[in-house]
Tab-separated table of C-alpha atoms in Angstrom:
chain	number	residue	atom	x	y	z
A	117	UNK	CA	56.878	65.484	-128.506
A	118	UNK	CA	59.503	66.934	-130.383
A	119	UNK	CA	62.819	64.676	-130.642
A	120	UNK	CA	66.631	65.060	-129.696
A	121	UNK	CA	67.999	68.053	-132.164
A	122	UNK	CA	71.010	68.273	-133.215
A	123	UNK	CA	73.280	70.584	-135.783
A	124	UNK	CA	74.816	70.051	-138.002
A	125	UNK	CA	74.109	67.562	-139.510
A	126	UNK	CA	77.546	67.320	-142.026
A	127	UNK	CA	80.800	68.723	-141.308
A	128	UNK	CA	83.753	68.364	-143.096
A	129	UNK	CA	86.975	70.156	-142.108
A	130	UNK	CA	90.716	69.525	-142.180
A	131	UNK	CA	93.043	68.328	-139.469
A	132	UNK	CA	93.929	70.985	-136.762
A	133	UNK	CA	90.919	72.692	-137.460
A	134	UNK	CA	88.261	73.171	-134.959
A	135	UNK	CA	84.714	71.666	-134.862
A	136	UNK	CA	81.873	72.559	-132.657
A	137	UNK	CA	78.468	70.529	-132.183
A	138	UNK	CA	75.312	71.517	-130.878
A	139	UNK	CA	72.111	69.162	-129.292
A	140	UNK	CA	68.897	69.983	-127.859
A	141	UNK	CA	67.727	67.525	-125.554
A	142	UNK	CA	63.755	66.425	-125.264
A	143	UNK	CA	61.955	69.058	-123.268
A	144	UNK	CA	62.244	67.840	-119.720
A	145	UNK	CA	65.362	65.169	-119.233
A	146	UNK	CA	67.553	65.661	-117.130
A	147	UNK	CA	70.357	63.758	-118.193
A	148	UNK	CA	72.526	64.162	-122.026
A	149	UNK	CA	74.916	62.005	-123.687
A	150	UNK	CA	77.359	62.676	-125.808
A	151	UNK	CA	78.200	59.589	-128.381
A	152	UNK	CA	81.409	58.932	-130.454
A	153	UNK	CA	80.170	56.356	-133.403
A	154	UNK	CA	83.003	54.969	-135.984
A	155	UNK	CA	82.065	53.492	-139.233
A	156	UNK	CA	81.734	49.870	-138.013
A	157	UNK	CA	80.965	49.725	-134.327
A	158	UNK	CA	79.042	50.501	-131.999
A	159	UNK	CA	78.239	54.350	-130.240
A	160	UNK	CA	80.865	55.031	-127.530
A	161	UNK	CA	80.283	57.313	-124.304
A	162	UNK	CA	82.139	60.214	-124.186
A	163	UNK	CA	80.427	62.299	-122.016
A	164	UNK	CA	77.064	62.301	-119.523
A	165	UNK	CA	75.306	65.133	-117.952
A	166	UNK	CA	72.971	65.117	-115.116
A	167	UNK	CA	71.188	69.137	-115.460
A	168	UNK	CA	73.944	70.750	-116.093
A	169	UNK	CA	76.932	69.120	-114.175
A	170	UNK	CA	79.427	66.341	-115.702
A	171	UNK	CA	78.628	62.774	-114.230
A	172	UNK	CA	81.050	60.488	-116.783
A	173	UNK	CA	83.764	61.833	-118.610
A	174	UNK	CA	86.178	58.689	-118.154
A	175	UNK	CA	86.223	58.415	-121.914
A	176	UNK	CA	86.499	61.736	-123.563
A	177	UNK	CA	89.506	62.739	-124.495
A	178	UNK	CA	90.048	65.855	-122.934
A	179	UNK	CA	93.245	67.462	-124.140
A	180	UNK	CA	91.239	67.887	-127.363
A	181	UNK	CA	87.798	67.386	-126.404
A	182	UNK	CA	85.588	69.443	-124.268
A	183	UNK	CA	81.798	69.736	-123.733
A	184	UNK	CA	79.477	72.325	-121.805
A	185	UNK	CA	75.584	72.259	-119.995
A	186	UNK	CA	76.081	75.390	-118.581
A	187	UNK	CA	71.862	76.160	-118.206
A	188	UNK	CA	71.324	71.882	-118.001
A	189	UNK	CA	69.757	72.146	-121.420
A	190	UNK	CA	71.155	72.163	-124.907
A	191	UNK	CA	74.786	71.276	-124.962
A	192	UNK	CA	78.124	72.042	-127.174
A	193	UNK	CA	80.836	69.250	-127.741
A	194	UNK	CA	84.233	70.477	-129.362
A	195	UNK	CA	87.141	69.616	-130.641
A	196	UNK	CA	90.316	71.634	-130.840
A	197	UNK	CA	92.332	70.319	-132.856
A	198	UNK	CA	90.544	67.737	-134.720
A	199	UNK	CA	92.646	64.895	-135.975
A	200	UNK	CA	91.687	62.696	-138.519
A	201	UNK	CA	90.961	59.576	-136.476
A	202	UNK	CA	87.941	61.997	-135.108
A	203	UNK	CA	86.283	61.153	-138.218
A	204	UNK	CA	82.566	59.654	-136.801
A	205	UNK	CA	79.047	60.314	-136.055
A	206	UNK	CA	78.667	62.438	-133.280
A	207	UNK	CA	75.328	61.500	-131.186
A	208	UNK	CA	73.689	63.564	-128.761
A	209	UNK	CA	71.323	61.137	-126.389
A	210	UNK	CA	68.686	62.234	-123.905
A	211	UNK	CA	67.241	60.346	-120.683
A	212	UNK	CA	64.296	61.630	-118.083
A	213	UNK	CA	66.336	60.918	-115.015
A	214	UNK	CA	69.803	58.328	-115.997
A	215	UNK	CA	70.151	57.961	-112.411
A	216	UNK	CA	71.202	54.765	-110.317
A	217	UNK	CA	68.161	53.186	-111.235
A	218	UNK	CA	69.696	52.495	-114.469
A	219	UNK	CA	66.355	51.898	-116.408
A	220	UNK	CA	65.468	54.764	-118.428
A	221	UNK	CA	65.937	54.947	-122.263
A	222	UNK	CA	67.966	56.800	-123.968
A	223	UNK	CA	66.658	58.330	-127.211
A	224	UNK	CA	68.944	59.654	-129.842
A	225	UNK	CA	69.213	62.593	-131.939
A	226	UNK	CA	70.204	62.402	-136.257
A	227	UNK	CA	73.767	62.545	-135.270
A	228	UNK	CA	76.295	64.713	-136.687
A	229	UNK	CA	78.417	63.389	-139.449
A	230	UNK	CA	82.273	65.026	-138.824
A	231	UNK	CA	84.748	64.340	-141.560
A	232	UNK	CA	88.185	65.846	-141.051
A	233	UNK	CA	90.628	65.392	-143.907
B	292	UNK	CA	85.416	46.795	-117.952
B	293	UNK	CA	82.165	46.456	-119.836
B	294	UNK	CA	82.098	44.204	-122.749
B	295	UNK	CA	78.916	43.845	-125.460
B	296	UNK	CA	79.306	41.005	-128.249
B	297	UNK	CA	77.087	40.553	-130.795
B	298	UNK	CA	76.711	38.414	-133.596
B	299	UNK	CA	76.136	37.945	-136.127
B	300	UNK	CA	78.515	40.635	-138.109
B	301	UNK	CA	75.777	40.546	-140.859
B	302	UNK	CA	72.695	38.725	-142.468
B	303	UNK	CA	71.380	38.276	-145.647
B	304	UNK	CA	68.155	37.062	-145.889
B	305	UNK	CA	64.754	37.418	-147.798
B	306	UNK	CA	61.562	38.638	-146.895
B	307	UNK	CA	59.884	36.340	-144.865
B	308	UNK	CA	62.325	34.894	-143.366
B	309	UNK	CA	62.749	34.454	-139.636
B	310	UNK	CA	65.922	36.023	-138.071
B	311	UNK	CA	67.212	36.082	-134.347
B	312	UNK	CA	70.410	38.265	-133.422
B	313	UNK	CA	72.496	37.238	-130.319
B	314	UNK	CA	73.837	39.339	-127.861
B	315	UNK	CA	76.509	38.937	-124.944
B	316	UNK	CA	77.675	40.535	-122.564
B	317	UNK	CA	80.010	40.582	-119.333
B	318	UNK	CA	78.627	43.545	-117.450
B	319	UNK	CA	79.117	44.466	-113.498
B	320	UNK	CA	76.161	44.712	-111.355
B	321	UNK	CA	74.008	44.384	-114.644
B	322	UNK	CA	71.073	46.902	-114.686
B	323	UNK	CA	69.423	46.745	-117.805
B	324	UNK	CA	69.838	45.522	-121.549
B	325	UNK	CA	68.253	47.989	-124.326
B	326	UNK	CA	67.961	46.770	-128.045
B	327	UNK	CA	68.407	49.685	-130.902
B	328	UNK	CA	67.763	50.304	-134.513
B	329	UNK	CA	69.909	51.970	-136.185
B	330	UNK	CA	69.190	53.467	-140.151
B	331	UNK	CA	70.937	55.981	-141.327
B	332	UNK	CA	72.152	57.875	-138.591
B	333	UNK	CA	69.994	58.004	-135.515
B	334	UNK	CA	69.438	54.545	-133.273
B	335	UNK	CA	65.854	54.231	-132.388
B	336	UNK	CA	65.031	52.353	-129.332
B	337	UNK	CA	63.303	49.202	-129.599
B	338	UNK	CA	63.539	47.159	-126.141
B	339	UNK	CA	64.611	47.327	-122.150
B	340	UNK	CA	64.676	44.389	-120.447
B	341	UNK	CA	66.022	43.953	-116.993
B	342	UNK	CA	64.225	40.354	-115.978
B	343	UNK	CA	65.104	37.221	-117.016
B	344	UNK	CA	62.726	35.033	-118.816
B	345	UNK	CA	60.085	37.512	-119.387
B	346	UNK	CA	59.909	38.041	-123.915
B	347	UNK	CA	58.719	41.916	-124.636
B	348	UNK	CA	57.483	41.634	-127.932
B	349	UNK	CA	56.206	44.264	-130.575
B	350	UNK	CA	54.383	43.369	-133.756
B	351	UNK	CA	56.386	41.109	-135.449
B	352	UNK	CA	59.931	42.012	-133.077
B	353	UNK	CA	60.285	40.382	-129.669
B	354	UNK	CA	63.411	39.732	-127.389
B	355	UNK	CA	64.399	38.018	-124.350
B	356	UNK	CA	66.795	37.803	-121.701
B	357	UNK	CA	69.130	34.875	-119.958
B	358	UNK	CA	70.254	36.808	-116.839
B	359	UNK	CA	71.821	33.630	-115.757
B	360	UNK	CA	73.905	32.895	-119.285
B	361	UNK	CA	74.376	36.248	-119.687
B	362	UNK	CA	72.693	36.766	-123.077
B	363	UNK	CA	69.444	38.319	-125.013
B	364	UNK	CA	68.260	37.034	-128.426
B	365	UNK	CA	65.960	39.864	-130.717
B	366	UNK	CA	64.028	37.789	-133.073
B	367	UNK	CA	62.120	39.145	-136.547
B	368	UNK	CA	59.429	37.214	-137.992
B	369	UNK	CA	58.178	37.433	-141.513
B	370	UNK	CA	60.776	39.937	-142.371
B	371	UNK	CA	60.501	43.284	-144.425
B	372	UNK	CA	63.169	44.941	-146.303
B	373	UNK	CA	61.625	48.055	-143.564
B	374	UNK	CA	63.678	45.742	-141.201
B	375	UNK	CA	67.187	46.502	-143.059
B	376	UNK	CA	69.574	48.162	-140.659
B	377	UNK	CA	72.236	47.645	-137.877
B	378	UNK	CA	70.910	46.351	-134.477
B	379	UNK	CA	72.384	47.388	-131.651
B	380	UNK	CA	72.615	46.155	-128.254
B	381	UNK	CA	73.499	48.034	-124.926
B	382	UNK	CA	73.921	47.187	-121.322
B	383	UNK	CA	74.053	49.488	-118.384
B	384	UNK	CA	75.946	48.194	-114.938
B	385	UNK	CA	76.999	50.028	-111.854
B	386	UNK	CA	78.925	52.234	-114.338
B	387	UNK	CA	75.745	53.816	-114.844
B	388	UNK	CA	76.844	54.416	-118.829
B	389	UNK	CA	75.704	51.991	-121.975
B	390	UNK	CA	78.231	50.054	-123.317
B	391	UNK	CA	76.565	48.898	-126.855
B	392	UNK	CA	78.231	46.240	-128.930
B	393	UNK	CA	79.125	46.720	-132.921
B	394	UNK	CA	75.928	46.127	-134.529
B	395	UNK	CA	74.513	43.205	-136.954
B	396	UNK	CA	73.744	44.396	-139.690
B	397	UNK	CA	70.541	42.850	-141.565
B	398	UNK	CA	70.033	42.993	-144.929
B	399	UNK	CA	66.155	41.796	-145.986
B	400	UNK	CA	66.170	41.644	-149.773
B	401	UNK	CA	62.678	41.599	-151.860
């Protein structure tokens, strides 16, 4: 079974650029995270789809940040401008169902390193 | 709000030894807590447990959960310098998201 895919894999840009981020879910789940990770801590949320509509977005920060699932498969995550505290690895996370259950596993894609100088 | 504490920060140890990581947590309406490995980038999952009392264990990796003191301990035995990485721990509540602590980072040196 073919993992969570995700490009690319490095970017480096400078402030008040924009950035765009791509992730292929595992054939089949339903539901895909978007991750924030800062050198240090731990991944946070940003963003969860269920197929292809929005079911958390408390956390992303959306008057720079948006993300798309328009066909409730791959997904896009931008940022526009970047600043430079948006320096992290970006992780793209799949689940079969992430319903109320609250059970399933999440498995993660390579991440995407961002840089922005 | 959510809150995941881990410790320790970091380890040092050698191969062989023994190592258990702690992880708290203050969760509402507590659904499940998933252990991680993380090299590199990507975390890899290790464990879900959502009973209390009951150890899931794999090869020489096992973990348990205190629903009651609100905690879960991953133990290594007979460690590698394969087992150097961050280990991360998540919980999921009515919030339906994970909220993962900071990591410990273990360091197994030859």
């Amino acid at each position: 079974e073919a993992g969570v895919a995700q490009s690319p894999r490095y970017k480096i840009i400078e402030k008040r650029q924009s950035v765009a981020f791509w992730c292929n879910p595992i054939s089949g789940h339903a539901t895909l995270y978007w991750y924030q990770q800062i050198l240090g801590q731990g991944p946070k949320l940003l963003i969860q789809f269920q197929n292809n509509g929005v079911v958390d977005d408390s956390q992303l920060p959306k008057d720079r940040f948006s993300a798309e699932r328009l066909k409730g498969v791959d997904s896009t995550l931008k940022i526009q401008p970047a600043k430079l505290e948006d320096s992290a690895v970006y992780l793209c996370a799949s689940s079969p169902v992430g319903g109320r259950g609250g059970t399933d596993t999440q498995y993660f894609g390579p991440g995407t390193r961002l840089t922005v100088l | 709000e959510d809150k995941v504490v881990q410790s320790p920060l970091s380890l040092v140890v050698h191969e062989g030894d023994t190592v258990t990581l702690n992880c708290s947590y203050e969760v509402t309406n507590f659904r499940s807590l998933l252990w991680y490995k993380q090299e590199k980038k990507a975390p890899t999952f290790l464990f879900m447990l959502t009973s209390s009392g009951i150890e899931k264990k794999s090869g020489r990796l096992s973990s348990i959960l205190d629903k009651k003191e609100l905690f879960s301990i991953l133990n290594i035995t007979a460690t590698q310098t394969g087992d150097s990485a961050i280990y991360l721990c998540a919980v999921r509540g009515s919030a339906r998201q994970l909220t993962f602590g900071s990591g410990t980072q273990l360091t197994v040196l030859p």
